[in-house]
Coordinates of C-alpha atoms and ligand atoms in Angstrom, one line a residue:
X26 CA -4.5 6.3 -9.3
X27 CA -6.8 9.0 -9.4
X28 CA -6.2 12.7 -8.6
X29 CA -7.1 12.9 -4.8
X30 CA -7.6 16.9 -6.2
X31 CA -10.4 15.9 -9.0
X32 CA -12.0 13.9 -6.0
X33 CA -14.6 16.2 -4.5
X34 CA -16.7 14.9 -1.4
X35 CA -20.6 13.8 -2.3
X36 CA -22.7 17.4 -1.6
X37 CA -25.7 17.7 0.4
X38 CA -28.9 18.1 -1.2
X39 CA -29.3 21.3 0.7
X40 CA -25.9 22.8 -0.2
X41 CA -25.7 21.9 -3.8
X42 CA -29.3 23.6 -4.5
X43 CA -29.2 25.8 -1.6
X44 CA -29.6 29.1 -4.0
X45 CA -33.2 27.4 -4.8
X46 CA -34.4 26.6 -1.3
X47 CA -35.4 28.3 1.3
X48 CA -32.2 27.7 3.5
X49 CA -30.6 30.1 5.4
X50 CA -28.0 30.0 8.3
X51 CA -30.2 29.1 10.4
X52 CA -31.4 26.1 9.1
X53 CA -29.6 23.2 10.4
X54 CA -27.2 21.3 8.0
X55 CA -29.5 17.8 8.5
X56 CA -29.0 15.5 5.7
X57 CA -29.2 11.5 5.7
X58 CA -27.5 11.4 2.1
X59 CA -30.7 12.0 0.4
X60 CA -30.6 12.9 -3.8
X61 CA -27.6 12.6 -5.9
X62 CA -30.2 9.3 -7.6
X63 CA -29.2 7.6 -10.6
X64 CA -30.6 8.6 -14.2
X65 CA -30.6 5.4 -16.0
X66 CA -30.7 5.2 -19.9
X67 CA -32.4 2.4 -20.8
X68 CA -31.3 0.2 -23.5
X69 CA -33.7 -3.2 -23.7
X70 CA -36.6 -1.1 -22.1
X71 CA -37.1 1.8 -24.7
X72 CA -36.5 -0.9 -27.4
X73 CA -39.0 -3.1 -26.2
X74 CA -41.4 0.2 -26.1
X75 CA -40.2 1.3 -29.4
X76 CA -38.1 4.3 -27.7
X77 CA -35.3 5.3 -28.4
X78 CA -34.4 8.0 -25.5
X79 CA -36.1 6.4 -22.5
X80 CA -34.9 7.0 -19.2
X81 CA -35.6 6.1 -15.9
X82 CA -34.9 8.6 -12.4
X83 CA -34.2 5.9 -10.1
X84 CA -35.3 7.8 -7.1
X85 CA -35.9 4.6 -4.9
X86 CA -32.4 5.2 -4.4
X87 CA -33.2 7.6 -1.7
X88 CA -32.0 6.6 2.2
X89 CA -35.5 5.2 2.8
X90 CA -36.2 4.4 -0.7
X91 CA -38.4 7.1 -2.3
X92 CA -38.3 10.4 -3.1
X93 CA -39.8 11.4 -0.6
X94 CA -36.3 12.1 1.1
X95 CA -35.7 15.6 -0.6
X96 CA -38.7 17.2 0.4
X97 CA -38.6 15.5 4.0
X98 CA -35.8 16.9 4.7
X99 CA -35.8 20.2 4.2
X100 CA -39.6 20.2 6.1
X101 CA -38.0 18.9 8.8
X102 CA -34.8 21.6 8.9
X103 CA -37.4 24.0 8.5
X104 CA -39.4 22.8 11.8
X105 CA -36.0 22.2 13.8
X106 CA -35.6 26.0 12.7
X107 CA -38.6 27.2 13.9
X108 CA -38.6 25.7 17.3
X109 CA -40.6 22.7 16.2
X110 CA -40.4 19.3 18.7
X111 CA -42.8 17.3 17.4
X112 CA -44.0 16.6 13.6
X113 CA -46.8 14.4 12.3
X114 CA -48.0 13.5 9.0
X115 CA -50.8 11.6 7.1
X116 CA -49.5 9.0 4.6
X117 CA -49.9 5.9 2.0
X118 CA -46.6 5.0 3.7
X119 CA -43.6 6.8 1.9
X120 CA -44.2 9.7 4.0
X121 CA -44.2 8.1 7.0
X122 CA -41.1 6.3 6.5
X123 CA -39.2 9.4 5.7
X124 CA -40.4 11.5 8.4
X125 CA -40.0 8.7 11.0
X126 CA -36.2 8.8 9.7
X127 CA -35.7 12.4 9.7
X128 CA -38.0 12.8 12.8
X129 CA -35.3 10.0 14.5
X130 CA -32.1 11.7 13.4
X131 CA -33.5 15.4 14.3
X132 CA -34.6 14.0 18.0
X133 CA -38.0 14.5 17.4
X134 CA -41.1 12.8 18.6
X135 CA -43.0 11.8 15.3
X136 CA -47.1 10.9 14.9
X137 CA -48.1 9.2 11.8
X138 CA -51.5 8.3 10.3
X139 CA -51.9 5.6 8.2
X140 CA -54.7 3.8 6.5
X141 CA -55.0 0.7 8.3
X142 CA -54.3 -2.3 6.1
X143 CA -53.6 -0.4 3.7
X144 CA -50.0 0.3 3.8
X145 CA -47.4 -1.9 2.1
X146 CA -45.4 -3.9 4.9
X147 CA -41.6 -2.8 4.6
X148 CA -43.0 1.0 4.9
X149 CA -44.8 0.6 7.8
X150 CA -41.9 -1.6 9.3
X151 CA -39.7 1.6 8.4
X152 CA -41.9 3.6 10.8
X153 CA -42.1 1.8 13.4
X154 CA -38.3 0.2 13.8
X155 CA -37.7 4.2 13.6
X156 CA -39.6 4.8 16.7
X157 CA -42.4 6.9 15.2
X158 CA -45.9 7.0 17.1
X159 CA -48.1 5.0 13.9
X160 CA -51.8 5.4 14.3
X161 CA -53.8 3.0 11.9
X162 CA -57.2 4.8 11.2
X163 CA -59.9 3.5 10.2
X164 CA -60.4 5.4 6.9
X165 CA -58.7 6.2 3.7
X166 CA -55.7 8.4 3.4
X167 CA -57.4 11.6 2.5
X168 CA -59.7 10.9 5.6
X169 CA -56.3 10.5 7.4
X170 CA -54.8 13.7 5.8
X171 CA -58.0 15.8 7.1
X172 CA -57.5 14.7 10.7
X173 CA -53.8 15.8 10.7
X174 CA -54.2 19.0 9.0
X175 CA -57.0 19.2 12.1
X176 CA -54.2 18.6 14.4
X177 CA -51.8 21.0 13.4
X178 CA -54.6 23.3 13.7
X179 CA -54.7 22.7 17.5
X180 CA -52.5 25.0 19.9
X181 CA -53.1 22.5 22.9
X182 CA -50.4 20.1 21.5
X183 CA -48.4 21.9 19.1
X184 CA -47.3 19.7 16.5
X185 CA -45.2 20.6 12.5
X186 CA -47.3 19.4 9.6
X187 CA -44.9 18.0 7.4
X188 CA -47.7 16.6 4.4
X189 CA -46.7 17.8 1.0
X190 CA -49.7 20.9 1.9
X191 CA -46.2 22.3 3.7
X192 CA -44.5 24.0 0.8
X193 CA -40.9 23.3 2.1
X194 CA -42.0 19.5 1.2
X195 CA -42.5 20.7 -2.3
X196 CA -39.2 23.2 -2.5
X197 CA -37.2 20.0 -1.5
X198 CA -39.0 17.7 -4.0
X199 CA -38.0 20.2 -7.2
X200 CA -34.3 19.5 -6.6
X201 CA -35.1 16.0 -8.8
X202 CA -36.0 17.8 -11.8
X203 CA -33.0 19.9 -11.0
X204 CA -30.6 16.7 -11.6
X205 CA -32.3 15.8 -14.0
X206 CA -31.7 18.9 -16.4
X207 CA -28.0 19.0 -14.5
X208 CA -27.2 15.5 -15.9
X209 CA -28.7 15.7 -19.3
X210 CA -27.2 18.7 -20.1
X211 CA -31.0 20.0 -21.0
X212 CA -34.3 19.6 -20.4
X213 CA -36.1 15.8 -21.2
X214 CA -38.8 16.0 -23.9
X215 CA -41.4 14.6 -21.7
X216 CA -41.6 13.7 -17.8
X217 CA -43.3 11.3 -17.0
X218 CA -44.7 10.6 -13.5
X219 CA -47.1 8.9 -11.1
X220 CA -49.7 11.1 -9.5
X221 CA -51.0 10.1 -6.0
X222 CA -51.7 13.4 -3.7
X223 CA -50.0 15.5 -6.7
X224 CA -47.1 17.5 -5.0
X225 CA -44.7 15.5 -6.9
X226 CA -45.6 16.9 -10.2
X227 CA -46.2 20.1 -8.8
X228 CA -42.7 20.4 -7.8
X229 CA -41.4 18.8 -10.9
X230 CA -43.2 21.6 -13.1
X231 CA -41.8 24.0 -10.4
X232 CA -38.4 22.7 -10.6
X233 CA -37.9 22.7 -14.4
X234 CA -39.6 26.2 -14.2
X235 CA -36.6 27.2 -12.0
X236 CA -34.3 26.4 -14.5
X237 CA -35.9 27.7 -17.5
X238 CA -36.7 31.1 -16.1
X239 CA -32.9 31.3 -14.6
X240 CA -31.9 30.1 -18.5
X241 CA -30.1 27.0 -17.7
X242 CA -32.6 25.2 -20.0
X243 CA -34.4 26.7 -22.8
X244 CA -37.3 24.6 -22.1
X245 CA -39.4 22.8 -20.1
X246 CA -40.5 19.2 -20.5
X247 CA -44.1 18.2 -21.3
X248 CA -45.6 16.7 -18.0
X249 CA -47.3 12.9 -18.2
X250 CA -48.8 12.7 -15.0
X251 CA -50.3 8.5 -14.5
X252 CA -53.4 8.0 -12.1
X253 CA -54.4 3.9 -10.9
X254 CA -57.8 3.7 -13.1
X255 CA -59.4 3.2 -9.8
X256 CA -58.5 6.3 -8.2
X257 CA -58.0 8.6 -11.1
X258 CA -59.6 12.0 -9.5
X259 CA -57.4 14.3 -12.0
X260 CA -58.5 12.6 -14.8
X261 CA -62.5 12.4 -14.2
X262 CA -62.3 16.0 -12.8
X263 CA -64.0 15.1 -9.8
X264 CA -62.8 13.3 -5.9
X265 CA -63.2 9.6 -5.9
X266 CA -65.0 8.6 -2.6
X267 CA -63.8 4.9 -2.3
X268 CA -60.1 5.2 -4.5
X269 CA -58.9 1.4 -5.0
X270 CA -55.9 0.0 -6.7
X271 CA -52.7 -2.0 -6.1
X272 CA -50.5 0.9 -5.9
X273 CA -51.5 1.8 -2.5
X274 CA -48.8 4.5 -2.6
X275 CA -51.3 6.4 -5.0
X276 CA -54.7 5.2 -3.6
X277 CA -55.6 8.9 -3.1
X278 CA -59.2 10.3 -3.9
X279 CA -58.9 14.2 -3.3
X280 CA -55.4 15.6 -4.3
X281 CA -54.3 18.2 -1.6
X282 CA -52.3 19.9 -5.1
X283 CA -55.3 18.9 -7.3
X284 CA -54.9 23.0 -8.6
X285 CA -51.3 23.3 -8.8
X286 CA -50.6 19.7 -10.3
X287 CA -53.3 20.9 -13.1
X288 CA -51.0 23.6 -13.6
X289 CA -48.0 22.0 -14.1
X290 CA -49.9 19.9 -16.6
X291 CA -51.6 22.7 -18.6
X292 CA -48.9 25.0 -18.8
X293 CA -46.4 23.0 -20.2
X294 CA -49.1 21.5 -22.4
X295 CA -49.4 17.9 -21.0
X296 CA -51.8 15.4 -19.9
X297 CA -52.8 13.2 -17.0
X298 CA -54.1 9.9 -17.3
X299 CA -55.1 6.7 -16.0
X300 CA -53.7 3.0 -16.3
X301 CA -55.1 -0.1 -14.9
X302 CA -53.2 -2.1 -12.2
X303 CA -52.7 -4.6 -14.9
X304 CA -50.9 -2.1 -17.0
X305 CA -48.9 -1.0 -13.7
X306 CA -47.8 -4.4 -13.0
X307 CA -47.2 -5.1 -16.6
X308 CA -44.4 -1.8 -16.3
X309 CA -43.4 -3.0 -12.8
X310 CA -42.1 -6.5 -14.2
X311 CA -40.8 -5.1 -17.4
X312 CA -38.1 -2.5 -15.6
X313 CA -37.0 -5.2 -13.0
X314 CA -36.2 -8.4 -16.0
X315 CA -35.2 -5.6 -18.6
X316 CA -33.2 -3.7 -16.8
X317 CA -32.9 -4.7 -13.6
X318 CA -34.6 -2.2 -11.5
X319 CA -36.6 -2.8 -8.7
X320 CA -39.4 -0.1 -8.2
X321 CA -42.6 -0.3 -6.0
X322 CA -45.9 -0.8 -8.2
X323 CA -47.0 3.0 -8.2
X324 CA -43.8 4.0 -9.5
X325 CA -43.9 2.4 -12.4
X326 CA -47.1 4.5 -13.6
X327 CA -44.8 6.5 -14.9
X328 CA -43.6 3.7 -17.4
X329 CA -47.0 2.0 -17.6
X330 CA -48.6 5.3 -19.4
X331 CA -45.3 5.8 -21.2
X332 CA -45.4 2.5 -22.7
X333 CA -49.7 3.0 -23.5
X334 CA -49.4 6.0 -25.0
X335 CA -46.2 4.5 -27.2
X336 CA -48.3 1.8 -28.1
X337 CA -50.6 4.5 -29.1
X338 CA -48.4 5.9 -31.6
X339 CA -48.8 9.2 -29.3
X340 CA -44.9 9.5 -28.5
X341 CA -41.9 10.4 -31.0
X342 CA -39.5 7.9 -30.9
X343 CA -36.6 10.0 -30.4
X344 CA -38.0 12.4 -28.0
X345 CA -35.9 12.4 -24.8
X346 CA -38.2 10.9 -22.0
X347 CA -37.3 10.8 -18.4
X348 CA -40.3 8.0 -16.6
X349 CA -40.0 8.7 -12.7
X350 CA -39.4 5.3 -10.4
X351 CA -40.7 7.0 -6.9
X352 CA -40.0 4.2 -4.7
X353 CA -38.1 0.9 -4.0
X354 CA -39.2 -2.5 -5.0
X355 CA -38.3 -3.7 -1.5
X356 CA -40.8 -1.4 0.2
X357 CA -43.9 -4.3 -1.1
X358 CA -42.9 -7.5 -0.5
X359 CA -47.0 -9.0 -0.9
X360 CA -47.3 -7.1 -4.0
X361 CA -43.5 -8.4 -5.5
X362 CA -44.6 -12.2 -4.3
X363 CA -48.1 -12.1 -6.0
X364 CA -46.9 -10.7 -9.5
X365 CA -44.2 -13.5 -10.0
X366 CA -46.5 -16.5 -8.8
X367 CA -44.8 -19.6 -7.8
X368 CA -41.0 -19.3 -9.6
X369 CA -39.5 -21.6 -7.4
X370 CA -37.8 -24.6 -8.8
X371 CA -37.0 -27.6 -5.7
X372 CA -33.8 -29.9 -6.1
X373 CA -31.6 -32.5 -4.0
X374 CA -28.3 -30.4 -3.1
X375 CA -26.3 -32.2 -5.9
X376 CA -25.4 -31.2 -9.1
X377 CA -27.2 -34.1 -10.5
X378 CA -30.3 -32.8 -8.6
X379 CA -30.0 -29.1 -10.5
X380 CA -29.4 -29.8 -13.5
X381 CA -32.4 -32.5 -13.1
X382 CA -34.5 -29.1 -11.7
X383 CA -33.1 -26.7 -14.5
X384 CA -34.2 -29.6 -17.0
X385 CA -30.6 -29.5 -18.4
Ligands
F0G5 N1 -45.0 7.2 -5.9 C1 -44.9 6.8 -4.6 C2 -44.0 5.6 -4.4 C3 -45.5 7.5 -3.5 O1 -45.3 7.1 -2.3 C4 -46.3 8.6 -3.8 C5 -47.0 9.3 -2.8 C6 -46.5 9.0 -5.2 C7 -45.8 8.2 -6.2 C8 -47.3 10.1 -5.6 O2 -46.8 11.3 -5.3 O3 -48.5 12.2 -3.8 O4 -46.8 13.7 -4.7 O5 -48.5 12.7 -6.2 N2 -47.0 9.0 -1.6 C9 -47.6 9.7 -0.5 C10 -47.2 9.1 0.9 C11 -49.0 10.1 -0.6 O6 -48.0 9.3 1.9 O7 -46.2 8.4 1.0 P1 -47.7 12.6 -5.0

């Protein structure tokens, strides 16, 4: 039995880093059980990559399946806060899913903008079974992002902008790096993450500043930041007018935190880079029959540029290296279906009939 004393309840996200966010007592307690994901060390993974300290954040883990829950949330507080009744957002889809859940659980009415066909089913079906007002424009998401920001703009209809441009979105998002470092015991050698509309990696670099500042950790991790080849702005210096990949998540042409996300990477002396969609898929396939994790195609980025640049010879071995998994496998059914091909084996409902079909 254990020791009902020693069995504390699961915190919030907001109370257990409430010192490093901008909560106060009048920010409502909201919470949908957002953070608190698992660190996984992988074992068959790193070996396969010839790494020996390889970890993945499984942050797909979140209540709508990405991490976009831990800045969502507080945005949304925040808006309740200040009087807010509405909130809208542009989005490749993550986004939209968590603020139609937050929106729904706060009572408020919530607008998103998506690309039209070009969001990945389960998100958009997130939206919508959540009640959210989804308009499908006919443009790319930065086009999308423009109008919004336009919107909030606009006293007529008064509306919260909850895009990552609203810095409460960003404050959330550091609490992952926080964990990270908190279930370590340090800081990683090297965090590694995909890079769409770059708040994510601004955060991160913001988060693990945090702590090394506060001297929790004596240092901070170098930041890997992975574009899709085909919309790689970071990396060519310069907006991509037509950005195409398979990880619609990332399929973003003019970062909104293009200078802060170039921060994060300069100061703690990292790069950002691009992989092709065959390298992400490569990654996507090789966490789910390695070890059994199920992340959407952008997320594995992260681990499609760790494993290049260990190919590369450009990674120490033993270096401890946290690869971030943004979002859940189940989000992109299309994409799933398409990278396995036709698996399925047919058989009479007899064991005669199986083993025939297993060839045993
Ligand atoms: N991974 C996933 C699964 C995402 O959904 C996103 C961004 C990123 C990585 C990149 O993070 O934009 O902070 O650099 N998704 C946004 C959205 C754009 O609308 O859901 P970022």
């Amino acid at each position: 039995m254990n020791d009902r004393a020693t069995m504390v309840p699961r915190p919030r996200l907001m109370d257990r880093y409430r010192e490093w966010l901008p909560v106060t007592d009048a920010t409502p307690r909201l919470s949908l059980g957002e953070g608190g994901t698992p660190l996984v060390r992988t074992e068959r993974l790193g070996a396969r990559y010839g790494l020996r300290n390889l970890h993945v954040k499984v942050e797909g883990m979140n209540p709508t399946g990405s991490f976009k829950d831990r800045g969502m949330v507080v945005a949304v507080a925040k808006a309740i806060e200040g009087g807010a009744r509405s909130i809208i957002c542009a989005s490749t889809g993550n986004t939209s899913a968590s603020a139609a859940a937050y929106g729904a659980a706060a009572g408020l009415e919530v607008v998103v903008l998506l690309p039209k066909g070009a969001i990945a089913a389960g998100k958009l079906l997130q939206a919508l079974v959540a009640g959210a007002r989804v308009v499908a424009v006919d443009g790319n998401f930065d086009a999308a992002l423009s109008v919004v920001r336009a919107l909030a703009e606009r006293d007529d209809h008064p509306i919260s902008l909850v895009n990552s441009v609203n810095p409460h979105r960003l404050a959330g998002q550091k609490t992952a790096a926080f964990e990270i470092c908190d279930d370590l015991g340090r800081a990683p050698d090297i965090l590694a993450i995909p890079v769409g509309n770059a708040g994510n990696i601004s955060a991160y670099g913001a988060g693990f500043t945090d702590y090394a500042m506060a001297g929790i950790v004596e240092r901070r991790p170098r930041m890997l930041g992975f574009q899709a080849a085909g919309a790689a702005p970071l990396v060519l210096g310069r907006p991509v007018d037509r950005p195409e990949t398979i990880a619609t998540a990332i399929r973003i042409g003019n970062p909104a935190s293009w200078t802060l996300a170039t921060a994060a990477r300069d100061e703690s002396g990292g790069r950002i880079e691009a992989v092709t969609d065959d390298e992400i898929l490569a990654a996507y396939r090789d966490v789910a029959s390695e070890e059994g994790i199920f992340c959407e195609p952008s997320s594995a980025a992260s681990l499609a540029g760790v494993a290049k640049l260990a190919r590369a010879g450009e990674l120490d071995p033993d270096a401890t290296i946290v690869a971030v998994l943004t979002g859940n496998g189940l989000k992109d059914p299309h994409t799933a279906e398409a990278a396995v091909g036709d698996r399925i084996l047919e058989a009479a409902s007899s064991v005669d009939g199986v083993r025939a079909a297993l060839g045993w």
